[in-house]
Structures are given as C-alpha cells and as structure tokens.
mmCIF file with all atom_site columns, C-alpha atoms in Angstrom:
data_model
loop_
_atom_site.group_PDB
_atom_site.id
_atom_site.type_symbol
_atom_site.label_atom_id
_atom_site.label_alt_id
_atom_site.label_comp_id
_atom_site.label_asym_id
_atom_site.label_entity_id
_atom_site.label_seq_id
_atom_site.pdbx_PDB_ins_code
_atom_site.Cartn_x
_atom_site.Cartn_y
_atom_site.Cartn_z
_atom_site.occupancy
_atom_site.B_iso_or_equiv
_atom_site.pdbx_formal_charge
_atom_site.auth_seq_id
_atom_site.auth_comp_id
_atom_site.auth_asym_id
_atom_site.auth_atom_id
_atom_site.pdbx_PDB_model_num
ATOM 1  C CA . UNK V 1 1  ? 249.527 215.854 158.672 1.00 56.00 ? 1  UNK V CA 1
ATOM 2  C CA . UNK V 1 2  ? 251.301 213.347 156.505 1.00 68.00 ? 2  UNK V CA 1
ATOM 3  C CA . UNK V 1 3  ? 249.724 209.986 155.722 1.00 73.00 ? 3  UNK V CA 1
ATOM 4  C CA . UNK V 1 4  ? 251.006 206.953 158.044 1.00 74.00 ? 4  UNK V CA 1
ATOM 5  C CA . UNK V 1 5  ? 252.221 203.511 156.871 1.00 75.00 ? 5  UNK V CA 1
ATOM 6  C CA . UNK V 1 6  ? 250.249 200.509 157.821 1.00 75.00 ? 6  UNK V CA 1
ATOM 7  C CA . UNK V 1 7  ? 251.842 198.316 160.474 1.00 72.00 ? 7  UNK V CA 1
ATOM 8  C CA . UNK V 1 8  ? 254.088 195.810 159.442 1.00 70.00 ? 8  UNK V CA 1
ATOM 9  C CA . UNK V 1 9  ? 252.885 191.953 160.747 1.00 70.00 ? 9  UNK V CA 1
ATOM 10 C CA . UNK V 1 10 ? 248.869 193.302 160.596 1.00 69.00 ? 10 UNK V CA 1
ATOM 11 C CA . UNK V 1 11 ? 248.632 193.764 157.100 1.00 65.00 ? 11 UNK V CA 1
ATOM 12 C CA . UNK V 1 12 ? 246.760 197.423 157.667 1.00 70.00 ? 12 UNK V CA 1
ATOM 13 C CA . UNK V 1 13 ? 246.338 199.911 154.695 1.00 71.00 ? 13 UNK V CA 1
ATOM 14 C CA . UNK V 1 14 ? 248.319 203.161 154.570 1.00 72.00 ? 14 UNK V CA 1
ATOM 15 C CA . UNK V 1 15 ? 246.789 206.569 155.127 1.00 71.00 ? 15 UNK V CA 1
ATOM 16 C CA . UNK V 1 16 ? 245.413 208.492 152.034 1.00 71.00 ? 16 UNK V CA 1
ATOM 17 C CA . UNK V 1 17 ? 246.857 211.765 150.708 1.00 68.00 ? 17 UNK V CA 1
ATOM 18 C CA . UNK V 1 18 ? 245.229 214.820 150.801 1.00 66.00 ? 18 UNK V CA 1
ATOM 19 C CA . UNK V 1 19 ? 244.511 217.229 147.667 1.00 64.00 ? 19 UNK V CA 1
ATOM 20 C CA . UNK V 1 20 ? 244.280 221.047 147.610 1.00 64.00 ? 20 UNK V CA 1
ATOM 21 C CA . UNK V 1 21 ? 244.421 222.873 144.484 1.00 61.00 ? 21 UNK V CA 1
ATOM 22 C CA . UNK V 1 22 ? 247.727 224.171 143.432 1.00 60.00 ? 22 UNK V CA 1
ATOM 23 C CA . UNK V 1 23 ? 249.493 222.539 146.485 1.00 64.00 ? 23 UNK V CA 1
ATOM 24 C CA . UNK V 1 24 ? 252.180 220.045 146.591 1.00 63.00 ? 24 UNK V CA 1
ATOM 25 C CA . UNK V 1 25 ? 250.987 217.158 148.916 1.00 67.00 ? 25 UNK V CA 1
ATOM 26 C CA . UNK V 1 26 ? 252.776 214.030 150.436 1.00 67.00 ? 26 UNK V CA 1
ATOM 27 C CA . UNK V 1 27 ? 251.973 210.797 148.830 1.00 72.00 ? 27 UNK V CA 1
ATOM 28 C CA . UNK V 1 28 ? 249.818 208.447 150.638 1.00 73.00 ? 28 UNK V CA 1
ATOM 29 C CA . UNK V 1 29 ? 251.371 205.680 153.149 1.00 77.00 ? 29 UNK V CA 1
ATOM 30 C CA . UNK V 1 30 ? 252.362 202.456 152.243 1.00 75.00 ? 30 UNK V CA 1
ATOM 31 C CA . UNK V 1 31 ? 249.949 199.402 153.609 1.00 73.00 ? 31 UNK V CA 1
ATOM 32 C CA . UNK V 1 32 ? 251.767 197.001 156.270 1.00 72.00 ? 32 UNK V CA 1
ATOM 33 C CA . UNK V 1 33 ? 253.274 193.687 155.506 1.00 72.00 ? 33 UNK V CA 1
ATOM 34 C CA . UNK V 1 34 ? 250.912 190.676 156.248 1.00 79.00 ? 34 UNK V CA 1
ATOM 35 C CA . UNK V 1 35 ? 251.352 187.774 158.409 1.00 85.00 ? 35 UNK V CA 1
ATOM 36 C CA . UNK V 1 36 ? 251.157 183.971 157.626 1.00 89.00 ? 36 UNK V CA 1
ATOM 37 C CA . UNK V 1 37 ? 249.976 181.669 160.626 1.00 91.00 ? 37 UNK V CA 1
ATOM 38 C CA . UNK V 1 38 ? 250.169 177.737 160.169 1.00 95.00 ? 38 UNK V CA 1
ATOM 39 C CA . UNK V 1 39 ? 248.945 175.691 162.715 1.00 96.00 ? 39 UNK V CA 1
ATOM 40 C CA . UNK V 1 40 ? 249.382 171.784 162.238 1.00 96.00 ? 40 UNK V CA 1
ATOM 41 C CA . UNK V 1 41 ? 249.417 169.015 164.664 1.00 96.00 ? 41 UNK V CA 1
ATOM 42 C CA . UNK V 1 42 ? 252.745 168.419 166.773 1.00 96.00 ? 42 UNK V CA 1
ATOM 43 C CA . UNK V 1 43 ? 253.292 165.189 165.480 1.00 95.00 ? 43 UNK V CA 1
ATOM 44 C CA . UNK V 1 44 ? 253.105 166.327 161.816 1.00 95.00 ? 44 UNK V CA 1
ATOM 45 C CA . UNK V 1 45 ? 255.266 169.039 162.040 1.00 96.00 ? 45 UNK V CA 1
ATOM 46 C CA . UNK V 1 46 ? 258.771 168.110 159.861 1.00 95.00 ? 46 UNK V CA 1
ATOM 47 C CA . UNK V 1 47 ? 260.835 170.942 161.465 1.00 93.00 ? 47 UNK V CA 1
ATOM 48 C CA . UNK V 1 48 ? 261.788 172.202 158.016 1.00 95.00 ? 48 UNK V CA 1
ATOM 49 C CA . UNK V 1 49 ? 261.592 175.768 157.444 1.00 95.00 ? 49 UNK V CA 1
ATOM 50 C CA . UNK V 1 50 ? 263.408 178.599 155.915 1.00 95.00 ? 50 UNK V CA 1
ATOM 51 C CA . UNK V 1 51 ? 263.454 182.383 156.847 1.00 92.00 ? 51 UNK V CA 1
ATOM 52 C CA . UNK V 1 52 ? 262.962 183.415 160.239 1.00 91.00 ? 52 UNK V CA 1
ATOM 53 C CA . UNK V 1 53 ? 259.512 181.854 161.544 1.00 94.00 ? 53 UNK V CA 1
ATOM 54 C CA . UNK V 1 54 ? 258.667 182.132 165.129 1.00 94.00 ? 54 UNK V CA 1
ATOM 55 C CA . UNK V 1 55 ? 257.747 178.222 166.117 1.00 96.00 ? 55 UNK V CA 1
ATOM 56 C CA . UNK V 1 56 ? 255.339 177.144 168.886 1.00 96.00 ? 56 UNK V CA 1
ATOM 57 C CA . UNK V 1 57 ? 254.798 173.659 169.998 1.00 95.00 ? 57 UNK V CA 1
ATOM 58 C CA . UNK V 1 58 ? 251.878 172.280 172.264 1.00 95.00 ? 58 UNK V CA 1
ATOM 59 C CA . UNK V 1 59 ? 250.104 175.543 171.914 1.00 93.00 ? 59 UNK V CA 1
ATOM 60 C CA . UNK V 1 60 ? 247.807 176.011 175.067 1.00 91.00 ? 60 UNK V CA 1
ATOM 61 C CA . UNK V 1 61 ? 248.271 172.424 175.401 1.00 94.00 ? 61 UNK V CA 1
ATOM 62 C CA . UNK V 1 62 ? 246.507 171.181 172.396 1.00 94.00 ? 62 UNK V CA 1
ATOM 63 C CA . UNK V 1 63 ? 249.252 169.407 170.872 1.00 96.00 ? 63 UNK V CA 1
ATOM 64 C CA . UNK V 1 64 ? 249.429 171.588 167.734 1.00 97.00 ? 64 UNK V CA 1
ATOM 65 C CA . UNK V 1 65 ? 252.205 173.878 166.541 1.00 96.00 ? 65 UNK V CA 1
ATOM 66 C CA . UNK V 1 66 ? 251.771 177.141 165.076 1.00 96.00 ? 66 UNK V CA 1
ATOM 67 C CA . UNK V 1 67 ? 254.568 178.573 162.583 1.00 96.00 ? 67 UNK V CA 1
ATOM 68 C CA . UNK V 1 68 ? 254.230 182.242 162.148 1.00 93.00 ? 68 UNK V CA 1
ATOM 69 C CA . UNK V 1 69 ? 256.238 184.393 159.235 1.00 91.00 ? 69 UNK V CA 1
ATOM 70 C CA . UNK V 1 70 ? 256.339 188.110 159.298 1.00 84.00 ? 70 UNK V CA 1
ATOM 71 C CA . UNK V 1 71 ? 258.715 187.761 156.373 1.00 81.00 ? 71 UNK V CA 1
ATOM 72 C CA . UNK V 1 72 ? 259.562 185.471 153.432 1.00 85.00 ? 72 UNK V CA 1
ATOM 73 C CA . UNK V 1 73 ? 260.166 182.020 154.267 1.00 90.00 ? 73 UNK V CA 1
ATOM 74 C CA . UNK V 1 74 ? 259.080 178.393 153.413 1.00 93.00 ? 74 UNK V CA 1
ATOM 75 C CA . UNK V 1 75 ? 257.752 175.473 155.214 1.00 94.00 ? 75 UNK V CA 1
ATOM 76 C CA . UNK V 1 76 ? 258.420 171.845 153.988 1.00 94.00 ? 76 UNK V CA 1
ATOM 77 C CA . UNK V 1 77 ? 256.058 169.134 155.267 1.00 89.00 ? 77 UNK V CA 1
#
C-alpha cells in the first residue's frame, strides 16, 4: 500500500514509507495542514480579517465570536 497524506484542517501526520532490500519504495505521505481557531467576545470582534476564515458570532448563545482559518490569513483587533 502507498503512504497516505494527512487530512487538511486536522493537522494529522502523513503515512510512513516502507523499506525492502533492493526495491523502489514510494515516499511517505505529507502531513495535513493545521487549523487556527480564535474565540473572542462579540463586542470585541473588529471584523477585520484577510484570507477566507469562517466567522461565527454568538456561538452557542455565549456572546462569543469564533474565527476559523484553514489556510493563510490574518485578524486585526
């Protein structure tokens, strides 16, 4: 079996490669990209982001905002 890549957004490691004497073996898999989650009070959320984050306000009725990045981006308070 070939090594598998880790799942993006979960930060999992990639599969390892095998070794056999005298045989060409496929390289190991790449690790998955990670995730960044910021949680702040709704009243403090500036709304200034770059990239493509997922933004959820009043999460579970808590009065908090979560900003979730699966790729590059910024948040400015």
